[in-house]
Coordinates of C-alpha atoms in Angstrom, one line a residue:
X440 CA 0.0 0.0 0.0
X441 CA 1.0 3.2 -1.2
X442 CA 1.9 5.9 1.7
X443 CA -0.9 8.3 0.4
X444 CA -4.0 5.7 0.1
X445 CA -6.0 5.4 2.6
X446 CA -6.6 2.0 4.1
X447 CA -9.9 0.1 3.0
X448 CA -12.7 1.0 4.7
X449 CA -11.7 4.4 5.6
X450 CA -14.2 6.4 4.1
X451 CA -17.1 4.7 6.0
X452 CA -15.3 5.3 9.2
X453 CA -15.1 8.8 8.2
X454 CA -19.3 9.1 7.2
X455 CA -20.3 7.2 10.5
X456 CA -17.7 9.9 12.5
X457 CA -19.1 13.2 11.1
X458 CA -22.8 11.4 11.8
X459 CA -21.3 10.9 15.3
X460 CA -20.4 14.6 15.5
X461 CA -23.4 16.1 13.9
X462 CA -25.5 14.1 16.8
X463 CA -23.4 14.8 19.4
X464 CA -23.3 18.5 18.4
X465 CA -27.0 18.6 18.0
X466 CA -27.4 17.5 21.4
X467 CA -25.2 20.1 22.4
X468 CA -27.5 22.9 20.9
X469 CA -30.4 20.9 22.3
X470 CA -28.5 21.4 26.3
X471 CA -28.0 24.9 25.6
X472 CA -31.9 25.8 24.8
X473 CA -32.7 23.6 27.5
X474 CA -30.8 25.6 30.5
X475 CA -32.9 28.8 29.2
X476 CA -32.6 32.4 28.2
X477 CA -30.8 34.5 30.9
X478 CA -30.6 38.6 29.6
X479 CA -30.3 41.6 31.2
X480 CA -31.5 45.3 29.8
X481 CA -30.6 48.8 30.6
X482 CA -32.9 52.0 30.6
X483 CA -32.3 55.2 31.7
X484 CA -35.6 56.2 33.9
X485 CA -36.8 59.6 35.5
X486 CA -37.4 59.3 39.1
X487 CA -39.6 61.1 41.2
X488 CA -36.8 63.8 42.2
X489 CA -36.2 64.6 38.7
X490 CA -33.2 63.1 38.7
X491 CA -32.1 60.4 36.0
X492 CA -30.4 56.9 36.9
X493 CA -29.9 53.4 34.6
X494 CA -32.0 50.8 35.7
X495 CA -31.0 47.3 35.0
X496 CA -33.7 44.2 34.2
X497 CA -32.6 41.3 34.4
X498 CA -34.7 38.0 33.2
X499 CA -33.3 33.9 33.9
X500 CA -36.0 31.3 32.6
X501 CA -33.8 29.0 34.0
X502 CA -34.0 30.4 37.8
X503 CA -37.4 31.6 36.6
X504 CA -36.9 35.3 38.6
X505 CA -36.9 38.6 37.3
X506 CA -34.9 40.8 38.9
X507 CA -35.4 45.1 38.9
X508 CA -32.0 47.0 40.2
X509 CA -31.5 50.8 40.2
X510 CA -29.9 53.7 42.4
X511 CA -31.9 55.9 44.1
X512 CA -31.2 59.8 44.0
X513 CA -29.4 59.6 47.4
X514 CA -27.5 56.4 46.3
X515 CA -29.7 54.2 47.9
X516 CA -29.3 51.0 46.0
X517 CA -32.6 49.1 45.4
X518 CA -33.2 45.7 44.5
X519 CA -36.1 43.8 43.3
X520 CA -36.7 40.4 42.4
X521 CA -39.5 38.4 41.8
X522 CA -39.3 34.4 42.6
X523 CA -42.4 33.0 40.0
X524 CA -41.2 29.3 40.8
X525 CA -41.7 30.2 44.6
X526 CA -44.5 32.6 44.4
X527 CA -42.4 35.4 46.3
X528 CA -40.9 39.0 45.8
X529 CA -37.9 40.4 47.7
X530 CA -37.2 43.8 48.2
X531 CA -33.7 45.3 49.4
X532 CA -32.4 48.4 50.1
X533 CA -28.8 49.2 50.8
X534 CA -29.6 52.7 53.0
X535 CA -26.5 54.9 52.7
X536 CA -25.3 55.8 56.4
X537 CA -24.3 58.5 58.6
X538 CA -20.8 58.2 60.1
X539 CA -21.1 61.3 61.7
X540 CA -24.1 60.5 63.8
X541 CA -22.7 56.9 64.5
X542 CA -24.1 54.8 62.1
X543 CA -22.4 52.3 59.4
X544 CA -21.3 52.7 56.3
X545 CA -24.6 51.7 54.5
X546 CA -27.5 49.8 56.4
X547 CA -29.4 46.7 54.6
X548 CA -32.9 46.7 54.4
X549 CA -34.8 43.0 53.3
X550 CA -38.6 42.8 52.9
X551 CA -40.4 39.7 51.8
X552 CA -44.2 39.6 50.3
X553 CA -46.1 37.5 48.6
X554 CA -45.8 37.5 44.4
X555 CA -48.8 37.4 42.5
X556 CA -47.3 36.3 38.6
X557 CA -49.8 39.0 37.1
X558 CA -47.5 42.1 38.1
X559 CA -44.5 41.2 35.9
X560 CA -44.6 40.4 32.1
X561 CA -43.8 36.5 31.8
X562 CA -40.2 36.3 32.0
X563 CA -39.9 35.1 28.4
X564 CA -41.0 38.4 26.6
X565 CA -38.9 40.1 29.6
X566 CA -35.8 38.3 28.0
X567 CA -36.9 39.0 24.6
X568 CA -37.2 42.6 25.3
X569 CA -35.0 45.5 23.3
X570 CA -34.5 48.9 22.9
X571 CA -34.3 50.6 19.8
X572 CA -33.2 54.0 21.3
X573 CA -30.7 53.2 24.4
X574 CA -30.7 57.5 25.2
X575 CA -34.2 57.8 25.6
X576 CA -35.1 58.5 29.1
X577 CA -38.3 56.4 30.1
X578 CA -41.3 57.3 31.8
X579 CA -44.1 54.8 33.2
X580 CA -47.5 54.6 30.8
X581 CA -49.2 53.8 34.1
X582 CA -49.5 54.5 37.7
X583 CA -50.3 51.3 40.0
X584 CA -50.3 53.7 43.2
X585 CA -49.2 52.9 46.4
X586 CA -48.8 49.6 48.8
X587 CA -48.8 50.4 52.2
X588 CA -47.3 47.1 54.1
X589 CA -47.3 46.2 58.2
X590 CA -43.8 43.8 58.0
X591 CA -44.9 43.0 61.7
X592 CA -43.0 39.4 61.3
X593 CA -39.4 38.7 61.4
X594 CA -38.1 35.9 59.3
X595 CA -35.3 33.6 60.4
X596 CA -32.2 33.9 58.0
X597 CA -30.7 30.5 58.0
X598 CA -34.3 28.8 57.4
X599 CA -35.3 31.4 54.8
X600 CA -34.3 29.2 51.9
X601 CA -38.0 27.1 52.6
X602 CA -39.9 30.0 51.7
X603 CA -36.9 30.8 48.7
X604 CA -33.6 30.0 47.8
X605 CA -32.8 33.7 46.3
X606 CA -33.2 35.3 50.2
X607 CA -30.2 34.2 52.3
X608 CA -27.9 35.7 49.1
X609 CA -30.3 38.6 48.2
X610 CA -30.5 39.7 52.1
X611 CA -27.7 38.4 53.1
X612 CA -26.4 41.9 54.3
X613 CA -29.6 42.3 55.9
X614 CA -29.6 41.9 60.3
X615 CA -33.1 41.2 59.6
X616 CA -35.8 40.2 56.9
X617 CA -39.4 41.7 57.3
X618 CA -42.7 40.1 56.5
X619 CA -46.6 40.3 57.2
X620 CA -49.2 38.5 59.0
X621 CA -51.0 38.0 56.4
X622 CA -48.3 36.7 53.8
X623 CA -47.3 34.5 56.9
X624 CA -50.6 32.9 57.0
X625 CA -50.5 32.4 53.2
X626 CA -47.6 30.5 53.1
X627 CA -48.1 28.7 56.5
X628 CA -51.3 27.4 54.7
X629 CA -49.2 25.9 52.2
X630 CA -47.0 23.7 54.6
X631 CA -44.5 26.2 55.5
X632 CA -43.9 26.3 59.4
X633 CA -44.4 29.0 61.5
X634 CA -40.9 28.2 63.6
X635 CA -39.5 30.3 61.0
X636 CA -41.5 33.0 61.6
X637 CA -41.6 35.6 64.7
X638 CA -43.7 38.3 65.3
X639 CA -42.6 41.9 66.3
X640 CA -42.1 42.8 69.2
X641 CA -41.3 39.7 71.0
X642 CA -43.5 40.6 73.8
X643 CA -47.4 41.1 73.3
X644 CA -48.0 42.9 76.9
X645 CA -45.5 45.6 76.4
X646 CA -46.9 48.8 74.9
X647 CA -46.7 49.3 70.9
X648 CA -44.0 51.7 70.4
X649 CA -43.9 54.8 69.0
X650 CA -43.4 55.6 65.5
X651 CA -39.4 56.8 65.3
X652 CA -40.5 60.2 63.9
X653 CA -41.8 60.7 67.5
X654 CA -39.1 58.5 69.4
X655 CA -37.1 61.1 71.9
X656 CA -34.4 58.2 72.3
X657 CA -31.1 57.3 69.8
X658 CA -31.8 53.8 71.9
X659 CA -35.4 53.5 72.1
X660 CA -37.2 50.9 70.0
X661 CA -40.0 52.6 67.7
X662 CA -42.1 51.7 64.3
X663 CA -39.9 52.5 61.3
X664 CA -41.3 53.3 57.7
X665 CA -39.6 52.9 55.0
X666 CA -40.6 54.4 51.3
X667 CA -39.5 52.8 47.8
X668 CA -41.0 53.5 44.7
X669 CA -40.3 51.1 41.4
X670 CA -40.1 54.2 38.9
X671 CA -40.3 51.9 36.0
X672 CA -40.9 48.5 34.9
X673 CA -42.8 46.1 32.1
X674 CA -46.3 45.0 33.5
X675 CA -48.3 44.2 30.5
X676 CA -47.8 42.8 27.0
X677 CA -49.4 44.9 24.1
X678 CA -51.7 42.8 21.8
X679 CA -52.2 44.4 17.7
X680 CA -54.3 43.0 15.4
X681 CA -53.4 42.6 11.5
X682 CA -54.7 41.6 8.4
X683 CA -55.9 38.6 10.2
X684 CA -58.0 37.5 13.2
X685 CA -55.4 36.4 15.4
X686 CA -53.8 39.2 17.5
X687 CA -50.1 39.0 18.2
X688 CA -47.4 40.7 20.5
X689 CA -46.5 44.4 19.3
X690 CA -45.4 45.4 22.5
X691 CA -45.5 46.7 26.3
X692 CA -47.0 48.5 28.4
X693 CA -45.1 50.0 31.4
X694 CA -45.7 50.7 35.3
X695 CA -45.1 52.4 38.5
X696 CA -45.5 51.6 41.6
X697 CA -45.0 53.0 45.4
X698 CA -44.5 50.8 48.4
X699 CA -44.7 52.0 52.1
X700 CA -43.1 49.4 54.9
X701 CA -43.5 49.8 58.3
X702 CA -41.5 47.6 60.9
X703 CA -40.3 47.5 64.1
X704 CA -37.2 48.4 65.2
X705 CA -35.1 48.0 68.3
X706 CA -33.6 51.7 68.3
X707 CA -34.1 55.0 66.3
X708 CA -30.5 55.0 65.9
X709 CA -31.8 52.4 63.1
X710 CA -34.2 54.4 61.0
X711 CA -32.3 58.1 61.0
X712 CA -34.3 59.1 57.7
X713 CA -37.8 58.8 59.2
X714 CA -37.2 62.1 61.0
X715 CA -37.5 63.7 57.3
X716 CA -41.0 62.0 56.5

């Protein structure tokens, strides 16, 4: 045999390698749909202050959360995301601090509620979404008002992964991770248990506090609130009809929304910024 022939045989050796590959590389491209779309989008929105910041969207099928982050005009960073496998949305503030008057160098805030699916877009038209004009500053089509929430219920840390797995790295920073009664009792009646849970203040005979605004104390425990406002984000899909019956997607339509906490807290020291509601 010649040193340039190819030994007998070779060529369907060849054929049933590339067949090999193209399988094994379909597969491949089957894996990679499979694990889902993960994207994140940038807008520029107008707060309520006038000022402008970037707000980032971020949308994982895969996790199946959404996920709003932006800075506030005090440089407050706020974080929202939504857990649809878990049926819960998490809300976190990183509160700038006041060295001066003893405080830390930023103070985490965590608040836990209940999701209902039909506030967001469905995370696979948030991951589709695009921009065509990145330096357009964006203002909400709709007003949803505001929440006013009593986070009466403290939610123990290390056990938090039962009610979701995104809180103990989301409020990680957090000392402590505020719910409701009545979320509490929603999830309870779903099997979670109520060991997790414990209502604020301990102590049921003491006196409710104060609100802070009216605390005379650095040291004295009072009722905190705590206002955050999602300036803008995708609430509903747009439906246009064409030449034919069918309607299809042309679009969104965008929302705002304001949420007041309140929450106990075991000094003023703790909530410095409710002396300027």
């Amino acid at each position: 045999m010649s040193l340039l022939e190819f030994p007998r045989g070779f060529g369907m050796y060849a054929r049933q390698s590339l067949s090999a590959l193209l399988k094994i590389l379909v597969l491949i491209f089957t894996l990679f749909l499979a694990v889902g779309i993960c994207s994140d989008l940038k807008v520029l929105v107008r707060l309520s202050d006038g000022q402008i910041t970037e707000e980032t969207l971020e949308a994982d099928s895969e996790r199946d959360v959404i996920t709003v982050e932006f800075k506030q005009g005090d440089g407050t960073l706020i974080t929202v995301l939504a857990d649809f496998k878990r049926h819960v949305k998490i809300f976190r503030a990183l509160v700038l601090g006041e060295p001066e008057r003893g405080q830390t160098q930023y103070q985490a805030l965590c608040f836990i509620t209940h999701l209902d699916s039909r506030e967001f877009i469905p995370i696979e038209s948030m991951a589709r979404l695009r921009q065509k004009n990145a330096h357009v500053v964006r203002s909400a089509d709709e007003s949803r008002g505001m929440e006013q929430l009593s986070m009466d219920v403290a939610i123990n840390l290390t056990q938090a992964w039962h009610l979701s797995a995104h809180i103990r790295n989301v409020c990680g920073e957090a000392q402590q991770a505020y719910a409701s009664q009545a979320d509490v009792t929603h999830w309870s009646s779903r099997g979670l248990e109520r060991s997790m849970f414990e209502v604020q203040p301990q102590r049921p005979d003491v006196p409710a506090p104060p609100a802070c605004s009216a605390a005379t104390g650095l040291w004295q425990p009072c009722l905190c609130t705590y206002h955050l406002r999602l300036e803008w984000y995708p609430c509903l899909l747009k439906y246009c009809r064409g030449r034919g019956s069918s309607p299809y997607k042309c679009g969104i339509k965008s929302c705002s929304k304001s949420f007041r906490f309140s929450f106990y807290t075991p000094h003023r020291q703790l909530c410095l910024w409710d002396e300027e509601e």
